[in-house]
Amino acid sequence: QVQLVESGGGLVQAGGSLRLSCAASGHWYTMGWFRQAPGKERAFVAALTRGTSAPDYADSVKGRFTISRDNAKNTVDLQMNSLKPEDSDVYSCAADLGALMTVVTAYQYWGHGTQVTVSS
């Protein structure tokens, strides 16, 4: 099994930056970041694989967020720049053994999430 622990969330002013980190134990092939606001469905943010395929991003974060991996540490980070109040959500990382995917139901392993709050 894969265990995931997110960190790096917090309070930031609009226009600022945060870097989230997902520490994984065990083997995975695809890692994604998702976010969820109270009363709303969990939404895809970004994903990458251990292979050579290019990372994928939601349209709402393209040009502002960057997903990256550190194979030695078995971590996946999400660099968030130019943050907006609408980015305020609980951010969770998810892992699976299959190819890159963007739907919530495709991921088997989930972290518990970290809160990101962007003030205006």
Short mmCIF file of C-alpha atoms in Angstrom, two decimals:
data_model
loop_
_atom_site.label_atom_id
_atom_site.label_comp_id
_atom_site.label_asym_id
_atom_site.label_seq_id
_atom_site.Cartn_x
_atom_site.Cartn_y
_atom_site.Cartn_z
CA GLN A 1 0.00 0.00 0.00
CA VAL A 2 0.91 3.66 -0.40
CA GLN A 3 0.68 6.18 2.41
CA LEU A 4 0.60 9.91 1.63
CA VAL A 5 1.12 12.90 3.91
CA GLU A 6 0.61 16.48 2.71
CA SER A 7 2.30 19.53 4.18
CA GLY A 8 2.91 23.19 3.37
CA GLY A 9 -0.59 24.60 3.59
CA GLY A 10 -1.33 27.85 5.35
CA LEU A 11 -2.59 31.39 5.05
CA VAL A 12 -1.25 33.63 2.30
CA GLN A 13 -2.23 36.97 0.83
CA ALA A 14 -3.57 37.18 -2.72
CA GLY A 15 -0.71 37.26 -5.20
CA GLY A 16 1.57 35.31 -2.89
CA SER A 17 3.00 31.80 -3.15
CA LEU A 18 2.91 28.50 -1.31
CA ARG A 19 4.67 25.20 -1.90
CA LEU A 20 2.82 22.02 -0.96
CA SER A 21 4.61 18.73 -0.51
CA CYS A 22 3.30 15.17 -0.62
CA ALA A 23 5.51 12.63 1.12
CA ALA A 24 4.85 9.10 -0.07
CA SER A 25 5.78 5.69 1.26
CA GLY A 26 5.59 2.73 -1.07
CA HIS A 27 5.49 2.49 -4.84
CA TRP A 28 3.32 4.63 -7.14
CA TYR A 29 3.29 5.54 -10.81
CA THR A 30 0.90 8.49 -11.02
CA MET A 31 0.54 11.25 -8.44
CA GLY A 32 -2.11 13.94 -8.56
CA TRP A 33 -3.15 16.99 -6.58
CA PHE A 34 -6.83 17.73 -5.99
CA ARG A 35 -8.71 20.43 -4.08
CA GLN A 36 -12.10 20.62 -2.44
CA ALA A 37 -14.11 23.48 -0.99
CA PRO A 38 -16.89 22.94 1.58
CA GLY A 39 -20.03 21.63 -0.10
CA LYS A 40 -18.33 21.13 -3.46
CA GLU A 41 -16.93 18.17 -5.37
CA ARG A 42 -13.23 17.41 -5.30
CA ALA A 43 -11.55 18.95 -8.35
CA PHE A 44 -8.45 18.02 -10.29
CA VAL A 45 -5.48 20.40 -10.04
CA ALA A 46 -2.37 18.72 -11.46
CA ALA A 47 -0.79 15.31 -12.00
CA LEU A 48 2.46 13.67 -13.10
CA THR A 49 3.97 10.21 -13.50
CA ARG A 50 7.32 8.56 -12.89
CA GLY A 51 7.61 8.19 -16.66
CA THR A 52 8.34 10.69 -19.41
CA SER A 53 4.81 11.93 -20.08
CA ALA A 54 4.26 15.66 -19.55
CA PRO A 55 2.45 16.82 -16.42
CA ASP A 56 -1.20 17.77 -16.74
CA TYR A 57 -2.89 20.83 -15.21
CA ALA A 58 -6.38 22.13 -14.75
CA ASP A 59 -7.06 25.17 -16.93
CA SER A 60 -7.65 27.31 -13.85
CA VAL A 61 -4.06 26.84 -12.61
CA LYS A 62 -2.03 26.68 -15.83
CA GLY A 63 0.80 29.17 -15.79
CA ARG A 64 0.53 29.61 -12.01
CA PHE A 65 1.03 26.14 -10.50
CA THR A 66 3.89 23.71 -11.14
CA ILE A 67 3.95 20.06 -10.11
CA SER A 68 7.29 18.30 -9.67
CA ARG A 69 8.74 15.12 -8.19
CA ASP A 70 11.85 14.14 -6.27
CA ASN A 71 12.41 10.43 -6.81
CA ALA A 72 15.15 10.19 -4.18
CA LYS A 73 12.83 11.55 -1.49
CA ASN A 74 9.70 9.96 -2.97
CA THR A 75 7.90 13.30 -2.77
CA VAL A 76 5.74 15.33 -5.13
CA ASP A 77 5.48 19.09 -4.72
CA LEU A 78 2.99 21.65 -5.94
CA GLN A 79 4.41 25.15 -6.33
CA MET A 80 1.56 27.64 -6.28
CA ASN A 81 2.23 31.19 -7.46
CA SER A 82 -0.01 34.22 -8.03
CA LEU A 83 -2.55 32.77 -5.64
CA LYS A 84 -6.14 33.98 -5.79
CA PRO A 85 -8.90 33.84 -3.15
CA GLU A 86 -10.69 31.25 -5.29
CA ASP A 87 -7.69 28.94 -4.79
CA SER A 88 -8.67 28.57 -1.12
CA ASP A 89 -9.42 24.89 -0.58
CA VAL A 90 -8.28 21.74 1.16
CA TYR A 91 -5.58 20.29 -1.08
CA SER A 92 -5.01 16.53 -1.17
CA CYS A 93 -2.51 14.38 -2.99
CA ALA A 94 -3.47 11.04 -4.48
CA ALA A 95 -1.50 8.15 -5.94
CA ASP A 96 -2.14 5.16 -8.14
CA LEU A 97 -0.23 2.48 -10.04
CA GLY A 98 -1.82 3.27 -13.41
CA ALA A 99 -1.14 5.82 -16.14
CA LEU A 100 -1.76 9.55 -15.76
CA MET A 101 -5.38 10.40 -15.09
CA THR A 102 -7.40 13.39 -13.94
CA VAL A 103 -10.55 11.88 -12.42
CA VAL A 104 -10.92 11.45 -8.67
CA THR A 105 -12.24 7.90 -8.85
CA ALA A 106 -9.14 6.65 -10.68
CA TYR A 107 -6.84 7.13 -7.68
CA GLN A 108 -6.58 4.44 -5.03
CA TYR A 109 -4.48 6.14 -2.34
CA TRP A 110 -5.22 9.50 -0.72
CA GLY A 111 -3.71 11.78 1.87
CA HIS A 112 -5.82 13.60 4.43
CA GLY A 113 -5.30 17.06 2.95
CA THR A 114 -3.80 20.40 3.90
CA GLN A 115 -5.68 23.69 4.12
CA VAL A 116 -4.78 26.58 1.81
CA THR A 117 -6.38 29.93 2.53
CA VAL A 118 -5.80 32.96 0.31
CA SER A 119 -6.91 36.31 1.69
CA SER A 120 -7.90 39.25 -0.50
#
